[in-house]
Coordinates of C-alpha atoms in Angstrom, one line a residue:
X1 CA -39.9 -165.0 212.7
X2 CA -41.5 -161.7 213.4
X3 CA -38.9 -159.2 214.6
X4 CA -39.6 -156.5 217.1
X5 CA -39.9 -153.0 215.7
X6 CA -36.6 -151.1 215.5
X7 CA -36.3 -148.6 218.4
X8 CA -33.5 -145.9 218.5
X9 CA -32.7 -143.7 221.5
X10 CA -31.7 -140.1 220.7
X11 CA -31.4 -136.6 222.1
X12 CA -34.5 -134.4 221.9
X13 CA -34.5 -132.7 218.5
X14 CA -37.3 -130.2 218.2
X15 CA -36.4 -129.4 214.6
X16 CA -36.9 -133.0 213.6
X17 CA -40.4 -132.9 215.1
X18 CA -41.9 -130.3 212.9
X19 CA -41.2 -132.2 209.7
X20 CA -41.9 -135.7 211.1
X21 CA -44.8 -137.3 209.2
X22 CA -45.5 -140.2 211.6
X23 CA -46.9 -140.3 215.1
X24 CA -45.6 -138.1 217.9
X25 CA -46.2 -139.4 221.5
X26 CA -45.7 -137.2 224.5
X27 CA -45.8 -138.3 228.1
X28 CA -47.7 -135.9 230.4
X29 CA -48.3 -136.3 234.2
X30 CA -51.8 -136.4 235.7
X31 CA -51.7 -132.7 236.6
X32 CA -51.3 -131.9 232.9
X33 CA -48.1 -129.9 233.4
X34 CA -46.0 -129.7 230.2
X35 CA -42.3 -129.9 230.4
X36 CA -39.9 -127.7 228.4
X37 CA -40.3 -129.9 225.3
X38 CA -44.1 -130.0 225.7
X39 CA -44.3 -126.3 225.9
X40 CA -42.2 -125.8 222.8
X41 CA -44.4 -128.4 221.0
X42 CA -47.5 -126.5 222.2
X43 CA -46.2 -123.3 220.7
X44 CA -45.8 -125.0 217.4
X45 CA -49.3 -126.3 217.7
X46 CA -50.8 -122.9 218.4
X47 CA -51.8 -123.8 222.0
X48 CA -53.7 -127.0 221.0
X49 CA -51.6 -129.3 223.2
X50 CA -52.3 -127.2 226.3
X51 CA -56.0 -127.1 225.6
X52 CA -56.0 -130.8 225.3
X53 CA -54.2 -131.6 228.6
X54 CA -56.6 -129.1 230.4
X55 CA -59.7 -130.8 228.9
X56 CA -62.1 -133.2 230.6
X57 CA -61.1 -135.9 228.1
X58 CA -57.5 -135.9 229.4
X59 CA -58.7 -135.8 233.0
X60 CA -60.7 -138.9 232.5
X61 CA -57.7 -140.9 231.2
X62 CA -56.3 -143.6 233.5
X63 CA -52.5 -144.1 234.0
X64 CA -51.0 -145.3 230.8
X65 CA -54.0 -144.4 228.7
X66 CA -53.9 -141.9 225.8
X67 CA -55.7 -139.5 223.6
X68 CA -55.0 -138.4 220.0
X69 CA -54.9 -135.0 218.3
X70 CA -55.1 -135.8 214.7
X71 CA -53.2 -133.9 212.0
X72 CA -52.2 -131.2 214.4
X73 CA -51.8 -127.6 213.1
X74 CA -48.1 -126.5 212.8
X75 CA -46.8 -130.1 212.4
X76 CA -46.5 -132.6 209.6
X77 CA -47.3 -135.4 212.0
X78 CA -50.4 -137.7 211.4
X79 CA -51.2 -137.4 215.1
X80 CA -49.9 -136.2 218.5
X81 CA -50.7 -138.9 221.0
X82 CA -50.8 -137.6 224.6
X83 CA -49.9 -140.3 227.1
X84 CA -51.1 -139.9 230.7
X85 CA -48.1 -141.0 232.7
X86 CA -46.7 -139.7 236.0
X87 CA -43.0 -139.1 236.4
X88 CA -43.0 -141.8 239.1
X89 CA -45.3 -144.3 237.2
X90 CA -44.8 -147.9 238.0
X91 CA -43.6 -150.5 235.5
X92 CA -47.0 -151.7 234.5
X93 CA -48.3 -148.2 233.8
X94 CA -45.2 -147.3 231.8
X95 CA -45.5 -150.5 229.7
X96 CA -49.2 -149.8 229.2
X97 CA -48.4 -146.3 227.9
X98 CA -45.9 -147.8 225.5
X99 CA -48.5 -150.3 224.4
X100 CA -50.9 -147.5 223.6
X101 CA -48.4 -146.2 221.1
X102 CA -47.6 -149.6 219.7
X103 CA -51.3 -150.3 219.2
X104 CA -51.6 -147.3 216.8
X105 CA -48.1 -147.5 215.2
X106 CA -48.2 -147.3 211.4
X107 CA -45.9 -147.4 208.4
X108 CA -44.5 -143.9 209.2
X109 CA -43.3 -144.9 212.6
X110 CA -43.3 -142.8 215.8
X111 CA -41.3 -140.4 217.9
X112 CA -41.8 -140.8 221.7
X113 CA -40.9 -137.8 223.8
X114 CA -39.8 -139.2 227.1
X115 CA -38.5 -136.2 228.8
X116 CA -38.6 -136.6 232.6
X117 CA -40.0 -140.1 232.5
X118 CA -38.3 -142.4 234.9
X119 CA -39.4 -145.6 233.3
X120 CA -38.9 -144.7 229.7
X121 CA -37.2 -148.0 229.0
X122 CA -40.4 -149.7 230.0
X123 CA -42.4 -147.4 227.8
X124 CA -40.2 -148.6 224.9
X125 CA -40.6 -152.2 225.9
X126 CA -44.4 -151.9 226.1
X127 CA -44.4 -150.3 222.6
X128 CA -42.3 -153.2 221.2
X129 CA -44.6 -155.9 222.7
X130 CA -47.8 -154.3 221.4
X131 CA -46.4 -153.5 217.9
X132 CA -46.6 -157.1 216.8
X133 CA -48.4 -158.3 213.7
X134 CA -48.6 -161.9 212.4
X135 CA -49.3 -161.3 208.7
X136 CA -47.5 -164.0 206.9
X137 CA -50.7 -165.4 205.4
X138 CA -52.3 -162.2 204.2
X139 CA -51.8 -160.1 201.1
X140 CA -50.9 -156.4 201.0
X141 CA -48.9 -156.5 204.2
X142 CA -47.5 -153.3 205.6
X143 CA -44.6 -153.0 208.0
X144 CA -44.3 -150.7 211.0
X145 CA -42.1 -147.7 210.6
X146 CA -39.1 -147.2 212.9
X147 CA -39.5 -145.7 216.4
X148 CA -37.3 -143.1 218.0
X149 CA -37.4 -142.4 221.8
X150 CA -36.1 -139.0 222.5
X151 CA -34.8 -138.1 226.0
X152 CA -32.2 -136.0 227.7
X153 CA -30.2 -139.2 228.5
X154 CA -30.4 -141.4 225.5
X155 CA -27.3 -143.5 226.1
X156 CA -28.3 -144.3 229.7
X157 CA -31.8 -145.1 228.4
X158 CA -30.5 -147.4 225.6
X159 CA -28.5 -149.3 228.2
X160 CA -31.6 -149.8 230.4
X161 CA -33.6 -150.9 227.4
X162 CA -31.0 -153.4 226.0
X163 CA -32.0 -156.4 228.1
X164 CA -35.6 -156.1 226.8
X165 CA -34.5 -156.9 223.3
X166 CA -33.9 -160.6 223.9
X167 CA -37.1 -160.9 225.9
X168 CA -39.2 -159.3 223.2
X169 CA -37.8 -161.7 220.6
X170 CA -38.6 -164.6 222.9
X171 CA -42.1 -163.4 223.3
X172 CA -42.5 -162.9 219.5
X173 CA -41.1 -166.4 218.8
X174 CA -43.8 -167.9 221.1
X175 CA -46.5 -165.8 219.5
X176 CA -45.5 -166.8 216.0
X177 CA -45.6 -170.5 217.0
X178 CA -49.0 -170.2 218.6
X179 CA -50.5 -168.2 215.8
X180 CA -49.2 -170.4 213.0
X181 CA -51.9 -172.7 211.4
X182 CA -51.5 -176.4 211.9
X183 CA -51.0 -177.2 208.2
X184 CA -47.8 -175.1 208.4
X185 CA -46.7 -175.9 212.0
X186 CA -46.6 -179.7 211.8
X187 CA -44.6 -181.6 214.3
X188 CA -41.8 -181.7 211.7
X189 CA -41.9 -178.0 211.1
X190 CA -42.0 -177.2 214.8
X191 CA -39.0 -179.4 215.5
X192 CA -37.1 -177.8 212.6
X193 CA -37.7 -174.3 214.0
X194 CA -36.3 -175.4 217.3
X195 CA -33.3 -177.2 215.7
X196 CA -32.4 -173.9 214.0
X197 CA -31.8 -172.4 217.4
X198 CA -28.5 -174.3 217.7
X199 CA -27.2 -171.2 215.9
X200 CA -27.8 -169.2 219.0
X201 CA -25.8 -171.6 221.2
X202 CA -28.5 -174.0 222.3
X203 CA -27.9 -177.7 222.2
X204 CA -31.0 -179.2 220.4
X205 CA -31.8 -182.9 220.1
X206 CA -34.8 -184.4 218.4
X207 CA -36.1 -187.7 219.6
X208 CA -38.0 -189.6 216.9
X209 CA -40.8 -192.2 217.4
X210 CA -38.4 -195.2 217.4
X211 CA -36.4 -193.7 220.2
X212 CA -39.6 -192.8 222.1
X213 CA -40.7 -196.4 221.8
X214 CA -37.4 -197.6 223.1
X215 CA -37.8 -195.3 226.1
X216 CA -41.3 -196.6 226.8
X217 CA -43.2 -193.5 226.2
X218 CA -46.5 -195.3 225.5
X219 CA -48.6 -192.5 226.9
X220 CA -47.2 -189.8 224.5
X221 CA -47.2 -192.1 221.5
X222 CA -50.8 -193.2 222.1
X223 CA -51.9 -189.6 221.5
X224 CA -50.3 -189.2 218.1
X225 CA -50.9 -192.7 216.7
X226 CA -53.9 -191.5 214.6
X227 CA -51.9 -188.7 212.9
X228 CA -49.8 -188.6 209.7
X229 CA -47.4 -186.3 211.6
X230 CA -44.8 -188.2 213.6
X231 CA -44.7 -187.7 217.3
X232 CA -41.4 -186.2 218.7
X233 CA -39.7 -184.9 221.8
X234 CA -37.3 -182.0 221.3
X235 CA -34.7 -181.3 224.0
X236 CA -33.1 -177.9 224.2
X237 CA -30.2 -177.3 226.6
X238 CA -28.7 -174.0 227.6
X239 CA -25.6 -174.5 229.8
X240 CA -24.7 -171.0 230.9
X241 CA -24.1 -171.8 234.6
X242 CA -21.6 -174.0 236.4
X243 CA -21.9 -177.6 237.5
X244 CA -25.3 -177.2 239.1
X245 CA -28.3 -179.3 238.2
X246 CA -30.4 -177.7 235.5
X247 CA -33.8 -176.1 235.9
X248 CA -36.3 -177.9 233.7
X249 CA -39.1 -176.5 231.6
X250 CA -41.6 -178.9 230.0
X251 CA -44.2 -178.0 227.4
X252 CA -47.3 -179.6 225.9
X253 CA -46.9 -179.4 222.1
X254 CA -50.2 -180.7 220.5
X255 CA -49.9 -179.0 217.2
X256 CA -53.6 -179.6 216.5
X257 CA -56.2 -181.1 218.8
X258 CA -59.4 -182.5 217.3
X259 CA -60.1 -184.4 220.5
X260 CA -59.4 -187.6 218.7
X261 CA -62.1 -190.2 218.9
X262 CA -63.7 -188.1 221.6
X263 CA -64.2 -185.5 218.9
X264 CA -64.6 -181.8 219.9
X265 CA -67.5 -179.8 218.7
X266 CA -66.8 -178.1 215.3
X267 CA -67.5 -174.6 216.5
X268 CA -64.3 -173.0 217.6
X269 CA -62.1 -176.0 216.8
X270 CA -60.0 -173.8 214.5
X271 CA -58.5 -172.3 217.7
X272 CA -57.0 -175.7 218.5
X273 CA -53.9 -174.7 216.6
X274 CA -52.9 -173.1 219.9
X275 CA -52.9 -176.4 221.8
X276 CA -49.1 -176.3 221.5
X277 CA -49.0 -173.1 223.6
X278 CA -47.0 -174.7 226.4
X279 CA -44.3 -175.9 224.1
X280 CA -44.4 -172.4 222.5
X281 CA -43.6 -170.7 225.8
X282 CA -40.8 -173.2 226.6
X283 CA -39.3 -172.5 223.2
X284 CA -39.6 -168.7 223.6
X285 CA -37.9 -168.8 227.0
X286 CA -35.0 -170.9 225.7
X287 CA -34.6 -168.5 222.8
X288 CA -34.5 -165.6 225.3
X289 CA -31.9 -167.3 227.5
X290 CA -29.6 -168.0 224.5
X291 CA -29.9 -164.4 223.2
X292 CA -29.1 -162.8 226.5
X293 CA -26.4 -165.4 227.4
X294 CA -28.1 -166.3 230.7
X295 CA -25.8 -167.5 233.5
X296 CA -27.9 -170.5 234.3
X297 CA -28.3 -174.2 233.3
X298 CA -31.8 -174.7 231.8
X299 CA -33.2 -177.5 229.8
X300 CA -36.4 -177.2 227.8
X301 CA -38.3 -180.2 226.7
X302 CA -41.4 -180.3 224.4
X303 CA -43.6 -183.2 223.4
X304 CA -44.8 -182.6 219.9
X305 CA -47.9 -184.6 218.7
X306 CA -51.1 -184.2 216.7
X307 CA -54.4 -185.7 218.0
X308 CA -56.4 -186.9 215.1
X309 CA -59.4 -189.3 214.7
X310 CA -57.9 -191.8 212.3
X311 CA -58.7 -195.5 212.1
X312 CA -55.5 -196.1 214.0
X313 CA -56.3 -193.5 216.7
X314 CA -56.4 -194.2 220.4
X315 CA -59.9 -195.1 221.7
X316 CA -61.7 -194.4 224.9
X317 CA -61.2 -197.4 227.1
X318 CA -57.7 -198.1 225.9
X319 CA -55.0 -198.8 228.5
X320 CA -51.5 -197.5 227.8
X321 CA -48.2 -197.8 229.7
X322 CA -46.2 -194.7 230.6
X323 CA -42.4 -194.4 230.7
X324 CA -42.6 -194.4 234.5
X325 CA -44.3 -197.8 234.3
X326 CA -47.8 -196.7 235.5
X327 CA -50.7 -197.9 233.4
X328 CA -53.3 -195.3 232.3
X329 CA -56.9 -195.9 231.4
X330 CA -57.9 -193.5 228.6
X331 CA -61.4 -192.4 229.5
X332 CA -61.5 -189.5 227.1
X333 CA -59.0 -189.1 224.2
X334 CA -59.5 -185.3 224.4
X335 CA -57.7 -185.4 227.8
X336 CA -54.5 -186.0 225.8
X337 CA -52.1 -183.2 226.9
X338 CA -51.6 -184.8 230.3
X339 CA -50.6 -188.1 228.6
X340 CA -47.9 -186.2 226.6
X341 CA -46.6 -184.4 229.7
X342 CA -46.6 -187.5 231.8
X343 CA -43.9 -189.1 229.7
X344 CA -41.9 -186.0 229.1
X345 CA -41.9 -185.0 232.8
X346 CA -40.6 -188.5 233.7
X347 CA -37.9 -188.4 231.0
X348 CA -36.8 -185.0 232.1
X349 CA -36.3 -186.2 235.7
X350 CA -34.6 -189.5 234.7
X351 CA -32.1 -187.9 232.3
X352 CA -31.4 -184.5 233.8
X353 CA -32.0 -184.8 237.6
X354 CA -33.3 -181.2 237.6
X355 CA -33.2 -178.9 240.7
X356 CA -36.8 -177.8 240.0
X357 CA -39.3 -178.2 237.2
X358 CA -42.1 -176.3 235.6
X359 CA -44.5 -177.6 233.0
X360 CA -46.8 -175.4 230.9
X361 CA -49.9 -176.5 228.9
X362 CA -53.1 -175.3 227.4
X363 CA -54.5 -178.2 229.4
X364 CA -58.1 -177.6 230.4
X365 CA -61.2 -175.6 229.5
X366 CA -62.0 -175.8 233.2
X367 CA -59.3 -173.3 234.1
X368 CA -61.0 -170.8 231.9
X369 CA -64.3 -171.4 233.8
X370 CA -62.4 -170.8 237.0
X371 CA -60.2 -167.9 236.1
X372 CA -61.3 -166.5 232.8
X373 CA -58.7 -165.0 230.6
X374 CA -56.9 -162.9 233.2
X375 CA -54.9 -165.5 235.1
X376 CA -53.1 -168.8 234.5
X377 CA -53.8 -171.5 237.0
X378 CA -50.8 -172.7 239.1
X379 CA -50.6 -176.1 240.9
X380 CA -47.5 -177.2 242.8
X381 CA -46.0 -179.6 245.2
X382 CA -43.8 -176.9 246.9
X383 CA -45.3 -173.7 248.4
X384 CA -42.0 -171.8 248.4
X385 CA -41.3 -172.6 244.7
X386 CA -44.8 -171.6 243.6
X387 CA -44.4 -168.4 245.7
X388 CA -41.3 -167.6 243.7
X389 CA -43.2 -168.1 240.4
X390 CA -46.1 -165.9 241.6
X391 CA -43.6 -163.2 242.6
X392 CA -42.0 -163.3 239.1
X393 CA -45.4 -163.2 237.4
X394 CA -46.5 -160.3 239.5
X395 CA -43.3 -158.4 238.7
X396 CA -43.9 -158.9 235.0
X397 CA -47.6 -158.1 235.1
X398 CA -48.7 -161.6 233.9
X399 CA -51.7 -162.8 235.8
X400 CA -51.4 -166.0 237.8
X401 CA -53.3 -167.7 240.6
X402 CA -52.4 -170.6 242.9
X403 CA -55.1 -173.3 242.9
X404 CA -55.4 -176.2 245.4
X405 CA -54.0 -179.7 244.9
X406 CA -54.9 -181.8 247.9
X407 CA -54.6 -185.6 248.0
X408 CA -58.4 -185.8 248.3
X409 CA -58.7 -185.2 244.6
X410 CA -56.7 -188.3 243.7
X411 CA -59.8 -190.5 244.3
X412 CA -61.5 -188.8 241.3
X413 CA -58.9 -190.3 238.9
X414 CA -58.8 -193.8 240.4
X415 CA -59.2 -196.4 237.7
X416 CA -61.0 -199.7 237.8
X417 CA -58.7 -201.2 235.2
X418 CA -55.3 -199.4 235.5
X419 CA -53.2 -197.5 237.9
X420 CA -54.9 -194.2 237.0
X421 CA -57.4 -192.8 234.5
X422 CA -56.8 -189.7 232.5
X423 CA -59.8 -187.7 233.6
X424 CA -62.0 -187.5 236.6
X425 CA -65.0 -185.9 234.8
X426 CA -66.2 -182.3 235.0
X427 CA -65.9 -181.6 238.8
X428 CA -62.5 -179.9 239.6
X429 CA -61.4 -180.6 236.0
X430 CA -58.2 -178.5 236.2
X431 CA -57.3 -179.9 239.6
X432 CA -57.7 -183.5 238.6
X433 CA -55.5 -182.9 235.5
X434 CA -52.8 -181.5 237.8
X435 CA -53.3 -184.4 240.2
X436 CA -52.7 -186.8 237.3
X437 CA -49.5 -184.9 236.4
X438 CA -48.3 -185.0 240.0
X439 CA -48.1 -188.8 239.8
X440 CA -45.2 -188.4 237.3
X441 CA -43.2 -186.0 239.5
X442 CA -40.8 -187.3 242.1
X443 CA -41.4 -186.1 245.6
X444 CA -38.0 -184.5 246.0
X445 CA -38.3 -182.3 242.9
X446 CA -40.0 -178.9 243.4
X447 CA -42.6 -178.7 240.6
X448 CA -45.3 -176.4 239.3
X449 CA -47.9 -177.1 236.6
X450 CA -49.1 -174.0 234.9
X451 CA -52.4 -174.2 232.9
X452 CA -52.3 -171.4 230.4
X453 CA -55.5 -172.3 228.5
X454 CA -57.1 -169.0 229.3
X455 CA -54.2 -166.7 228.7
X456 CA -52.4 -168.1 225.7
X457 CA -55.0 -167.0 223.1
X458 CA -57.5 -164.7 224.8
X459 CA -60.6 -163.5 222.8
X460 CA -59.5 -159.9 222.6
X461 CA -56.4 -157.7 222.5
X462 CA -54.6 -156.9 225.7
X463 CA -52.5 -153.8 226.7
X464 CA -49.4 -155.5 225.4
X465 CA -50.6 -157.8 222.6
X466 CA -53.0 -157.5 219.6
X467 CA -55.7 -160.1 219.3
X468 CA -54.1 -163.5 219.0
X469 CA -51.3 -165.2 220.9
X470 CA -49.9 -163.3 223.9
X471 CA -46.7 -165.2 224.7
X472 CA -47.9 -165.4 228.3
X473 CA -45.2 -166.9 230.5
X474 CA -42.0 -166.0 228.6
X475 CA -41.5 -162.9 230.8
X476 CA -42.5 -164.7 234.0
X477 CA -40.1 -167.6 233.5
X478 CA -37.3 -165.4 232.3
X479 CA -37.7 -163.3 235.5
X480 CA -37.8 -166.5 237.6
X481 CA -34.6 -167.7 236.1
X482 CA -32.9 -164.3 236.6
X483 CA -34.0 -164.1 240.2
X484 CA -33.6 -167.7 241.4
X485 CA -31.2 -169.7 239.1
X486 CA -28.6 -167.2 237.8
X487 CA -25.5 -166.8 239.9

């Protein structure tokens, strides 16, 4: 998997700066005042640094934004990058500043001068998150050079930054999974990558098709019956707590979604490699928990299928029986993710009796119409629980919005032939999908469905991720587990 860039924390060494050939980044407050290190650097640059921070260009920068001085006089550096960051900047601003460095990081690496910056650990974390590249399938690959963060308290700063290492690796694991093409990330390959995490201390179990048939997972199996790739459910357990019931995470893992017989339009179908994004997030969270030895009991379950239009594929009008026992009329085979989740949600509750449960899925295009690419859509049966998730998302800077889920929407998925149908049409498409899932959640289990269709693979780079998969949700759920489920 892609590894986060190596970051070292050292004392400020001005002699090392003059000969450094990479990128030098300096944090400067909004008033443009240079600290002792900045003033010494300015002298080496013949006053160019001071002129830059007194310029209109610097004044127009927002918090966390930057400007470059290329090939500065007096230094061997390829650029001096000036980051506009107040001493008392908040977490989001500090991470954004680090991301600005990560976005321009090259083979020669970087030195970040963090003198007087209170949130230097967040600067380093933002840099690590943005300095990601998925280049396994391109030629002439180049690697990022190492990064050194220089400060007056490097040991203290290294201790503050240490917890971020596991989190960055979890985010990168999710991004790799979502970015991987479907001819590589088959259901077999996905399951094998998760099985390898037993080396980290996770208990990993793979349920194959025969076992799923015995369990009665007719909804999930119907989705994958047109594919050569066998359907699977992978169960990952992290038992870092006591005897308490586990917190459950459930992810939709459609490794490729053609829409099945209800075939999607060809334009843009290549992005359906990301339809396993929910399973990717669950996998990244479980990796993070194992790496940081979380003091909580958490179980992650992912349903892995491929939705293909074969002669054996599920048809519109078919009726399938779920593990719960409810029958489902399949109106549209492209509304397949909810069929997968229905069985895995029920299995999670029957086997593990969780204290609470979250499922994640790139479930509907309708959520993108509603929220764009800035927020995931949240639907829940428990206001306090969804409030905890929103608080965690806000703390980590991941956009999320609570959407309604009233009983009135249930009539839209009432079936003439079965207990329920798998889609209610275009009106309130994200809500009716959530209403469908709610049928497979027991009343006593606090539950939240998170539709990440708009945030898993946005059309452009973000402050903390290059164009491609973002890993949205790993940080939010790790924070939720820290705050609410660890003793």
